[in-house]
Amino acid sequence: MKFFIDTANLAQIQEAHDLGVLDGVTTNPTLMAKEGIKGEAAITQHYKDICAIVDGDVSAEVLSTDFKSIIEEGKKLAAIHPNIVVKVPMIKDGVKAIKWFTDNGIRTNCTLVFSAGQAILAAKAGAAYVSPFIGRIDDTNWDGVELIAQIAQIYSLQGYKTEILAASIRSALHIVKCAEVGADVCTCPLESILGLLKHPLTDIGLAKFLEDAKKM
Ligand code: G3P
């Protein structure tokens, strides 16, 4: 399973990259706004800065919701860097746009996916990635990881090539569960990635080794 970081914060992207486990980045308008990125020139520069840190796919989300504007915006985003993947919402014009991008050699990430039916549509349209939001599903008292498992089974049975990118990750446990049920990618906040490091017995064991090392 690939690890993407779900942030537009350059310091966090650098930290995950330096850990040596980072395969890509996902952003969304909320994450970009959080970093104070405003206006087309600043947005373009920020994606360039991200692509300079990470040698992997970087999802850049369109802000338009009608077919023609999604295409225009997506073409501009894709032209920024070969690693840019155009992130398109799961709406009717979004699905049409994903098909257009697929036919024209531009890779897409279909976002805001909350059901297996939506994931099937994304795959049929040829999305490179589908992004089910598992944390937000958990928030509604459904099991987000179960959706990942269901999509993984369907894609495997049907031979769909779209990669399952588990998004809206809230914990290290989410990452483990997604790996268990066959997600191709997990896009995570830095804290969830670093959370994988933690085990009290590791800390206790290391303290003991360091103590005993003084006797060596
Ligand atoms: O980038 C999409 C997704 O990961 C958002 O997560 O935490 O806002 O539900 P969250």
PDB file of C-alpha atoms and ligand atoms in Angstrom:
ATOM      1  CA  MET A   1       0.000   0.000   0.000  1.00  0.00           C
ATOM      2  CA  LYS A   2       1.299   3.440  -0.960  1.00  0.00           C
ATOM      3  CA  PHE A   3       1.448   6.284   1.569  1.00  0.00           C
ATOM      4  CA  PHE A   4       0.282   9.727   0.504  1.00  0.00           C
ATOM      5  CA  ILE A   5       0.151  12.694   2.858  1.00  0.00           C
ATOM      6  CA  ASP A   6      -3.132  14.602   2.997  1.00  0.00           C
ATOM      7  CA  THR A   7      -1.975  18.182   3.462  1.00  0.00           C
ATOM      8  CA  ALA A   8      -0.829  21.296   1.636  1.00  0.00           C
ATOM      9  CA  ASN A   9       1.636  22.147   4.416  1.00  0.00           C
ATOM     10  CA  LEU A  10       5.144  22.104   2.913  1.00  0.00           C
ATOM     11  CA  ALA A  11       6.913  21.473   6.243  1.00  0.00           C
ATOM     12  CA  GLN A  12       4.754  18.412   6.926  1.00  0.00           C
ATOM     13  CA  ILE A  13       5.238  17.144   3.379  1.00  0.00           C
ATOM     14  CA  GLN A  14       9.004  17.546   3.808  1.00  0.00           C
ATOM     15  CA  GLU A  15       8.917  15.725   7.183  1.00  0.00           C
ATOM     16  CA  ALA A  16       6.995  12.753   5.749  1.00  0.00           C
ATOM     17  CA  HIS A  17       9.319  12.716   2.735  1.00  0.00           C
ATOM     18  CA  ASP A  18      12.387  12.738   5.003  1.00  0.00           C
ATOM     19  CA  LEU A  19      10.984   9.703   6.825  1.00  0.00           C
ATOM     20  CA  GLY A  20      11.453   7.876   3.516  1.00  0.00           C
ATOM     21  CA  VAL A  21       7.968   6.433   3.253  1.00  0.00           C
ATOM     22  CA  LEU A  22       6.119   9.025   1.210  1.00  0.00           C
ATOM     23  CA  ASP A  23       4.717   8.095  -2.206  1.00  0.00           C
ATOM     24  CA  GLY A  24       2.582  11.143  -2.981  1.00  0.00           C
ATOM     25  CA  VAL A  25       0.395  14.010  -1.785  1.00  0.00           C
ATOM     26  CA  THR A  26      -3.298  14.844  -1.820  1.00  0.00           C
ATOM     27  CA  THR A  27      -4.681  18.327  -1.326  1.00  0.00           C
ATOM     28  CA  ASN A  28      -8.152  19.806  -1.349  1.00  0.00           C
ATOM     29  CA  PRO A  29      -9.522  23.376  -1.231  1.00  0.00           C
ATOM     30  CA  THR A  30      -9.855  23.220   2.567  1.00  0.00           C
ATOM     31  CA  LEU A  31      -6.212  22.195   2.995  1.00  0.00           C
ATOM     32  CA  MET A  32      -4.980  24.829   0.500  1.00  0.00           C
ATOM     33  CA  ALA A  33      -7.022  27.582   2.195  1.00  0.00           C
ATOM     34  CA  LYS A  34      -5.596  26.498   5.572  1.00  0.00           C
ATOM     35  CA  GLU A  35      -2.107  27.336   4.231  1.00  0.00           C
ATOM     36  CA  GLY A  36      -3.296  30.774   3.059  1.00  0.00           C
ATOM     37  CA  ILE A  37      -2.885  29.921  -0.644  1.00  0.00           C
ATOM     38  CA  LYS A  38      -5.046  32.332  -2.636  1.00  0.00           C
ATOM     39  CA  GLY A  39      -5.294  33.176  -6.344  1.00  0.00           C
ATOM     40  CA  GLU A  40      -4.277  31.244  -9.460  1.00  0.00           C
ATOM     41  CA  ALA A  41      -0.595  32.244  -9.416  1.00  0.00           C
ATOM     42  CA  ALA A  42      -0.137  31.283  -5.751  1.00  0.00           C
ATOM     43  CA  ILE A  43      -2.009  27.996  -6.253  1.00  0.00           C
ATOM     44  CA  THR A  44       0.172  27.099  -9.258  1.00  0.00           C
ATOM     45  CA  GLN A  45       3.371  27.977  -7.379  1.00  0.00           C
ATOM     46  CA  HIS A  46       2.282  25.933  -4.366  1.00  0.00           C
ATOM     47  CA  TYR A  47       1.716  22.818  -6.495  1.00  0.00           C
ATOM     48  CA  LYS A  48       5.167  23.380  -8.059  1.00  0.00           C
ATOM     49  CA  ASP A  49       6.673  23.598  -4.555  1.00  0.00           C
ATOM     50  CA  ILE A  50       4.959  20.345  -3.517  1.00  0.00           C
ATOM     51  CA  CYS A  51       6.122  18.575  -6.690  1.00  0.00           C
ATOM     52  CA  ALA A  52       9.681  19.746  -5.972  1.00  0.00           C
ATOM     53  CA  ILE A  53       9.634  17.898  -2.618  1.00  0.00           C
ATOM     54  CA  VAL A  54       7.892  14.654  -3.580  1.00  0.00           C
ATOM     55  CA  ASP A  55       8.619  12.465  -6.572  1.00  0.00           C
ATOM     56  CA  GLY A  56       5.130  10.965  -6.732  1.00  0.00           C
ATOM     57  CA  ASP A  57       1.552  11.756  -7.622  1.00  0.00           C
ATOM     58  CA  VAL A  58       0.165  15.052  -6.317  1.00  0.00           C
ATOM     59  CA  SER A  59      -3.608  15.492  -6.408  1.00  0.00           C
ATOM     60  CA  ALA A  60      -4.738  19.027  -7.275  1.00  0.00           C
ATOM     61  CA  GLU A  61      -8.469  19.621  -6.981  1.00  0.00           C
ATOM     62  CA  VAL A  62     -10.567  21.577  -9.475  1.00  0.00           C
ATOM     63  CA  LEU A  63     -12.777  24.294  -8.034  1.00  0.00           C
ATOM     64  CA  SER A  64     -15.304  24.229 -10.897  1.00  0.00           C
ATOM     65  CA  THR A  65     -18.463  22.133 -10.998  1.00  0.00           C
ATOM     66  CA  ASP A  66     -19.560  22.352 -14.656  1.00  0.00           C
ATOM     67  CA  PHE A  67     -18.086  20.148 -17.371  1.00  0.00           C
ATOM     68  CA  LYS A  68     -16.523  22.861 -19.541  1.00  0.00           C
ATOM     69  CA  SER A  69     -14.893  24.704 -16.635  1.00  0.00           C
ATOM     70  CA  ILE A  70     -13.652  21.454 -15.016  1.00  0.00           C
ATOM     71  CA  ILE A  71     -11.921  20.566 -18.311  1.00  0.00           C
ATOM     72  CA  GLU A  72     -10.329  24.017 -18.669  1.00  0.00           C
ATOM     73  CA  GLU A  73      -9.175  24.049 -15.041  1.00  0.00           C
ATOM     74  CA  GLY A  74      -7.980  20.425 -15.114  1.00  0.00           C
ATOM     75  CA  LYS A  75      -5.909  21.007 -18.273  1.00  0.00           C
ATOM     76  CA  LYS A  76      -4.149  23.939 -16.558  1.00  0.00           C
ATOM     77  CA  LEU A  77      -3.500  21.925 -13.390  1.00  0.00           C
ATOM     78  CA  ALA A  78      -2.160  18.947 -15.360  1.00  0.00           C
ATOM     79  CA  ALA A  79       0.213  21.262 -17.245  1.00  0.00           C
ATOM     80  CA  ILE A  80       1.909  22.375 -13.993  1.00  0.00           C
ATOM     81  CA  HIS A  81       3.879  19.124 -13.562  1.00  0.00           C
ATOM     82  CA  PRO A  82       3.723  15.557 -14.954  1.00  0.00           C
ATOM     83  CA  ASN A  83       2.996  14.233 -11.432  1.00  0.00           C
ATOM     84  CA  ILE A  84      -0.176  16.295 -11.030  1.00  0.00           C
ATOM     85  CA  VAL A  85      -3.339  14.203 -10.857  1.00  0.00           C
ATOM     86  CA  VAL A  86      -6.525  16.212 -11.392  1.00  0.00           C
ATOM     87  CA  LYS A  87      -8.916  15.747  -8.481  1.00  0.00           C
ATOM     88  CA  VAL A  88     -12.546  15.875  -9.603  1.00  0.00           C
ATOM     89  CA  PRO A  89     -15.683  15.639  -7.430  1.00  0.00           C
ATOM     90  CA  MET A  90     -18.149  12.761  -7.785  1.00  0.00           C
ATOM     91  CA  ILE A  91     -20.897  14.724  -9.530  1.00  0.00           C
ATOM     92  CA  LYS A  92     -22.490  14.192 -12.956  1.00  0.00           C
ATOM     93  CA  ASP A  93     -20.281  16.741 -14.745  1.00  0.00           C
ATOM     94  CA  GLY A  94     -17.332  15.408 -12.754  1.00  0.00           C
ATOM     95  CA  VAL A  95     -17.836  11.881 -14.087  1.00  0.00           C
ATOM     96  CA  LYS A  96     -18.165  13.233 -17.656  1.00  0.00           C
ATOM     97  CA  ALA A  97     -14.965  15.226 -17.124  1.00  0.00           C
ATOM     98  CA  ILE A  98     -13.102  12.196 -15.728  1.00  0.00           C
ATOM     99  CA  LYS A  99     -14.010  10.277 -18.898  1.00  0.00           C
ATOM    100  CA  TRP A 100     -12.789  13.211 -21.029  1.00  0.00           C
ATOM    101  CA  PHE A 101      -9.527  13.435 -19.079  1.00  0.00           C
ATOM    102  CA  THR A 102      -9.049   9.647 -19.377  1.00  0.00           C
ATOM    103  CA  ASP A 103      -9.546   9.809 -23.150  1.00  0.00           C
ATOM    104  CA  ASN A 104      -7.071  12.683 -23.346  1.00  0.00           C
ATOM    105  CA  GLY A 105      -4.271  11.151 -21.261  1.00  0.00           C
ATOM    106  CA  ILE A 106      -4.831  13.192 -18.085  1.00  0.00           C
ATOM    107  CA  ARG A 107      -4.938  11.190 -14.849  1.00  0.00           C
ATOM    108  CA  THR A 108      -7.702  11.876 -12.319  1.00  0.00           C
ATOM    109  CA  ASN A 109      -8.592  11.266  -8.692  1.00  0.00           C
ATOM    110  CA  CYS A 110     -12.352  11.042  -8.170  1.00  0.00           C
ATOM    111  CA  THR A 111     -13.068  12.612  -4.782  1.00  0.00           C
ATOM    112  CA  LEU A 112     -15.963  12.855  -2.322  1.00  0.00           C
ATOM    113  CA  VAL A 113     -16.861   9.174  -2.748  1.00  0.00           C
ATOM    114  CA  PHE A 114     -19.107   7.660  -0.084  1.00  0.00           C
ATOM    115  CA  SER A 115     -20.630   4.562  -1.726  1.00  0.00           C
ATOM    116  CA  ALA A 116     -19.691   1.512  -3.804  1.00  0.00           C
ATOM    117  CA  GLY A 117     -21.981   2.728  -6.603  1.00  0.00           C
ATOM    118  CA  GLN A 118     -20.025   5.970  -6.873  1.00  0.00           C
ATOM    119  CA  ALA A 119     -16.780   3.979  -6.899  1.00  0.00           C
ATOM    120  CA  ILE A 120     -18.071   1.858  -9.808  1.00  0.00           C
ATOM    121  CA  LEU A 121     -18.911   5.014 -11.792  1.00  0.00           C
ATOM    122  CA  ALA A 122     -15.445   6.451 -11.110  1.00  0.00           C
ATOM    123  CA  ALA A 123     -13.813   3.240 -12.347  1.00  0.00           C
ATOM    124  CA  LYS A 124     -16.033   3.071 -15.444  1.00  0.00           C
ATOM    125  CA  ALA A 125     -15.030   6.657 -16.296  1.00  0.00           C
ATOM    126  CA  GLY A 126     -11.379   5.606 -16.022  1.00  0.00           C
ATOM    127  CA  ALA A 127     -10.264   7.489 -12.901  1.00  0.00           C
ATOM    128  CA  ALA A 128      -6.695   6.644 -11.894  1.00  0.00           C
ATOM    129  CA  TYR A 129      -7.754   6.887  -8.240  1.00  0.00           C
ATOM    130  CA  VAL A 130     -11.026   6.784  -6.337  1.00  0.00           C
ATOM    131  CA  SER A 131     -11.134   8.504  -2.944  1.00  0.00           C
ATOM    132  CA  PRO A 132     -13.639   7.114  -0.440  1.00  0.00           C
ATOM    133  CA  PHE A 133     -13.721   9.348   2.689  1.00  0.00           C
ATOM    134  CA  ILE A 134     -13.660   6.800   5.464  1.00  0.00           C
ATOM    135  CA  GLY A 135     -13.407   9.119   8.493  1.00  0.00           C
ATOM    136  CA  ARG A 136     -16.448  11.096   7.380  1.00  0.00           C
ATOM    137  CA  ILE A 137     -18.358   7.817   6.914  1.00  0.00           C
ATOM    138  CA  ASP A 138     -17.392   6.770  10.462  1.00  0.00           C
ATOM    139  CA  ASP A 139     -18.764  10.141  11.614  1.00  0.00           C
ATOM    140  CA  THR A 140     -22.204   9.072  10.364  1.00  0.00           C
ATOM    141  CA  ASN A 141     -22.030   5.806  12.361  1.00  0.00           C
ATOM    142  CA  TRP A 142     -21.244   3.625   9.324  1.00  0.00           C
ATOM    143  CA  ASP A 143     -17.964   1.761   8.950  1.00  0.00           C
ATOM    144  CA  GLY A 144     -15.706   3.518   6.442  1.00  0.00           C
ATOM    145  CA  VAL A 145     -13.252   0.620   6.310  1.00  0.00           C
ATOM    146  CA  GLU A 146     -16.109  -1.695   5.253  1.00  0.00           C
ATOM    147  CA  LEU A 147     -16.641   0.516   2.214  1.00  0.00           C
ATOM    148  CA  ILE A 148     -12.959   0.145   1.278  1.00  0.00           C
ATOM    149  CA  ALA A 149     -13.311  -3.650   1.578  1.00  0.00           C
ATOM    150  CA  GLN A 150     -16.471  -3.635  -0.576  1.00  0.00           C
ATOM    151  CA  ILE A 151     -14.874  -1.503  -3.297  1.00  0.00           C
ATOM    152  CA  ALA A 152     -11.721  -3.674  -3.215  1.00  0.00           C
ATOM    153  CA  GLN A 153     -13.837  -6.794  -3.757  1.00  0.00           C
ATOM    154  CA  ILE A 154     -15.822  -5.230  -6.601  1.00  0.00           C
ATOM    155  CA  TYR A 155     -12.739  -3.850  -8.367  1.00  0.00           C
ATOM    156  CA  SER A 156     -10.972  -7.178  -8.063  1.00  0.00           C
ATOM    157  CA  LEU A 157     -13.977  -9.170  -9.376  1.00  0.00           C
ATOM    158  CA  GLN A 158     -14.594  -6.768 -12.235  1.00  0.00           C
ATOM    159  CA  GLY A 159     -10.968  -6.161 -13.121  1.00  0.00           C
ATOM    160  CA  TYR A 160     -11.191  -2.380 -12.719  1.00  0.00           C
ATOM    161  CA  LYS A 161      -7.781  -0.724 -12.850  1.00  0.00           C
ATOM    162  CA  THR A 162      -8.678   2.330 -10.688  1.00  0.00           C
ATOM    163  CA  GLU A 163      -6.615   2.460  -7.501  1.00  0.00           C
ATOM    164  CA  ILE A 164      -8.458   2.729  -4.186  1.00  0.00           C
ATOM    165  CA  LEU A 165      -7.121   5.748  -2.320  1.00  0.00           C
ATOM    166  CA  ALA A 166      -8.503   5.648   1.218  1.00  0.00           C
ATOM    167  CA  ALA A 167      -9.013   9.263   2.332  1.00  0.00           C
ATOM    168  CA  SER A 168     -10.256  11.098   5.406  1.00  0.00           C
ATOM    169  CA  ILE A 169      -7.951   8.982   7.554  1.00  0.00           C
ATOM    170  CA  ARG A 170      -8.160   9.867  11.234  1.00  0.00           C
ATOM    171  CA  SER A 171      -5.776   7.444  12.961  1.00  0.00           C
ATOM    172  CA  ALA A 172      -2.916   4.981  12.636  1.00  0.00           C
ATOM    173  CA  LEU A 173      -5.499   2.211  13.139  1.00  0.00           C
ATOM    174  CA  HIS A 174      -7.363   3.426  10.034  1.00  0.00           C
ATOM    175  CA  ILE A 175      -4.140   2.965   8.047  1.00  0.00           C
ATOM    176  CA  VAL A 176      -3.667  -0.593   9.316  1.00  0.00           C
ATOM    177  CA  LYS A 177      -7.320  -1.492   8.638  1.00  0.00           C
ATOM    178  CA  CYS A 178      -7.132  -0.052   5.110  1.00  0.00           C
ATOM    179  CA  ALA A 179      -4.000  -2.103   4.407  1.00  0.00           C
ATOM    180  CA  GLU A 180      -5.788  -5.189   5.724  1.00  0.00           C
ATOM    181  CA  VAL A 181      -8.762  -4.866   3.358  1.00  0.00           C
ATOM    182  CA  GLY A 182      -6.780  -4.035   0.226  1.00  0.00           C
ATOM    183  CA  ALA A 183      -6.587  -0.251  -0.214  1.00  0.00           C
ATOM    184  CA  ASP A 184      -3.948   0.604  -2.826  1.00  0.00           C
ATOM    185  CA  VAL A 185      -3.150   3.958  -1.205  1.00  0.00           C
ATOM    186  CA  CYS A 186      -3.830   5.625   2.124  1.00  0.00           C
ATOM    187  CA  THR A 187      -3.712   9.408   2.246  1.00  0.00           C
ATOM    188  CA  CYS A 188      -3.061  10.442   5.804  1.00  0.00           C
ATOM    189  CA  PRO A 189      -2.406  13.414   8.035  1.00  0.00           C
ATOM    190  CA  LEU A 190       1.205  13.422   9.281  1.00  0.00           C
ATOM    191  CA  GLU A 191       0.077  12.534  12.850  1.00  0.00           C
ATOM    192  CA  SER A 192      -1.527   9.285  11.626  1.00  0.00           C
ATOM    193  CA  ILE A 193       1.640   8.262   9.772  1.00  0.00           C
ATOM    194  CA  LEU A 194       3.776   9.062  12.824  1.00  0.00           C
ATOM    195  CA  GLY A 195       1.201   7.258  14.994  1.00  0.00           C
ATOM    196  CA  LEU A 196       2.295   4.009  13.325  1.00  0.00           C
ATOM    197  CA  LEU A 197       5.646   4.375  15.103  1.00  0.00           C
ATOM    198  CA  LYS A 198       4.179   4.262  18.551  1.00  0.00           C
ATOM    199  CA  HIS A 199       4.119   1.311  20.942  1.00  0.00           C
ATOM    200  CA  PRO A 200       4.751   1.573  24.704  1.00  0.00           C
ATOM    201  CA  LEU A 201       6.758  -1.675  24.696  1.00  0.00           C
ATOM    202  CA  THR A 202       9.100  -0.165  22.108  1.00  0.00           C
ATOM    203  CA  ASP A 203       9.752   2.798  24.419  1.00  0.00           C
ATOM    204  CA  ILE A 204      10.200   0.568  27.491  1.00  0.00           C
ATOM    205  CA  GLY A 205      12.435  -1.845  25.554  1.00  0.00           C
ATOM    206  CA  LEU A 206      14.618   0.942  24.176  1.00  0.00           C
ATOM    207  CA  ALA A 207      15.007   2.553  27.618  1.00  0.00           C
ATOM    208  CA  LYS A 208      16.165  -0.814  29.002  1.00  0.00           C
ATOM    209  CA  PHE A 209      18.621  -1.405  26.123  1.00  0.00           C
ATOM    210  CA  LEU A 210      20.083   2.082  26.556  1.00  0.00           C
ATOM    211  CA  GLU A 211      20.395   1.512  30.311  1.00  0.00           C
ATOM    212  CA  ASP A 212      22.116  -1.857  29.784  1.00  0.00           C
ATOM    213  CA  ALA A 213      24.344  -0.369  27.084  1.00  0.00           C
ATOM    214  CA  LYS A 214      26.020   1.699  29.802  1.00  0.00           C
ATOM    215  CA  LYS A 215      27.223  -1.592  31.343  1.00  0.00           C
ATOM    216  CA  MET A 216      28.839  -2.728  28.087  1.00  0.00           C
TER     217      MET A 216
HETATM  218  O1  G3P B   1      -8.533  15.088   1.007  1.00  0.00           O
HETATM  219  C1  G3P B   1      -9.760  14.504   1.281  1.00  0.00           C
HETATM  220  C2  G3P B   1      -9.944  13.931   2.675  1.00  0.00           C
HETATM  221  O2  G3P B   1      -8.813  13.220   3.040  1.00  0.00           O
HETATM  222  C3  G3P B   1     -10.453  14.875   3.705  1.00  0.00           C
HETATM  223  O3  G3P B   1     -10.342  14.383   5.008  1.00  0.00           O
HETATM  224  O4  G3P B   1     -10.340  14.758   7.457  1.00  0.00           O
HETATM  225  O5  G3P B   1     -11.393  16.477   5.944  1.00  0.00           O
HETATM  226  O6  G3P B   1     -12.482  14.271   6.330  1.00  0.00           O
HETATM  227  P1  G3P B   1     -11.174  15.004   6.240  1.00  0.00           P
END
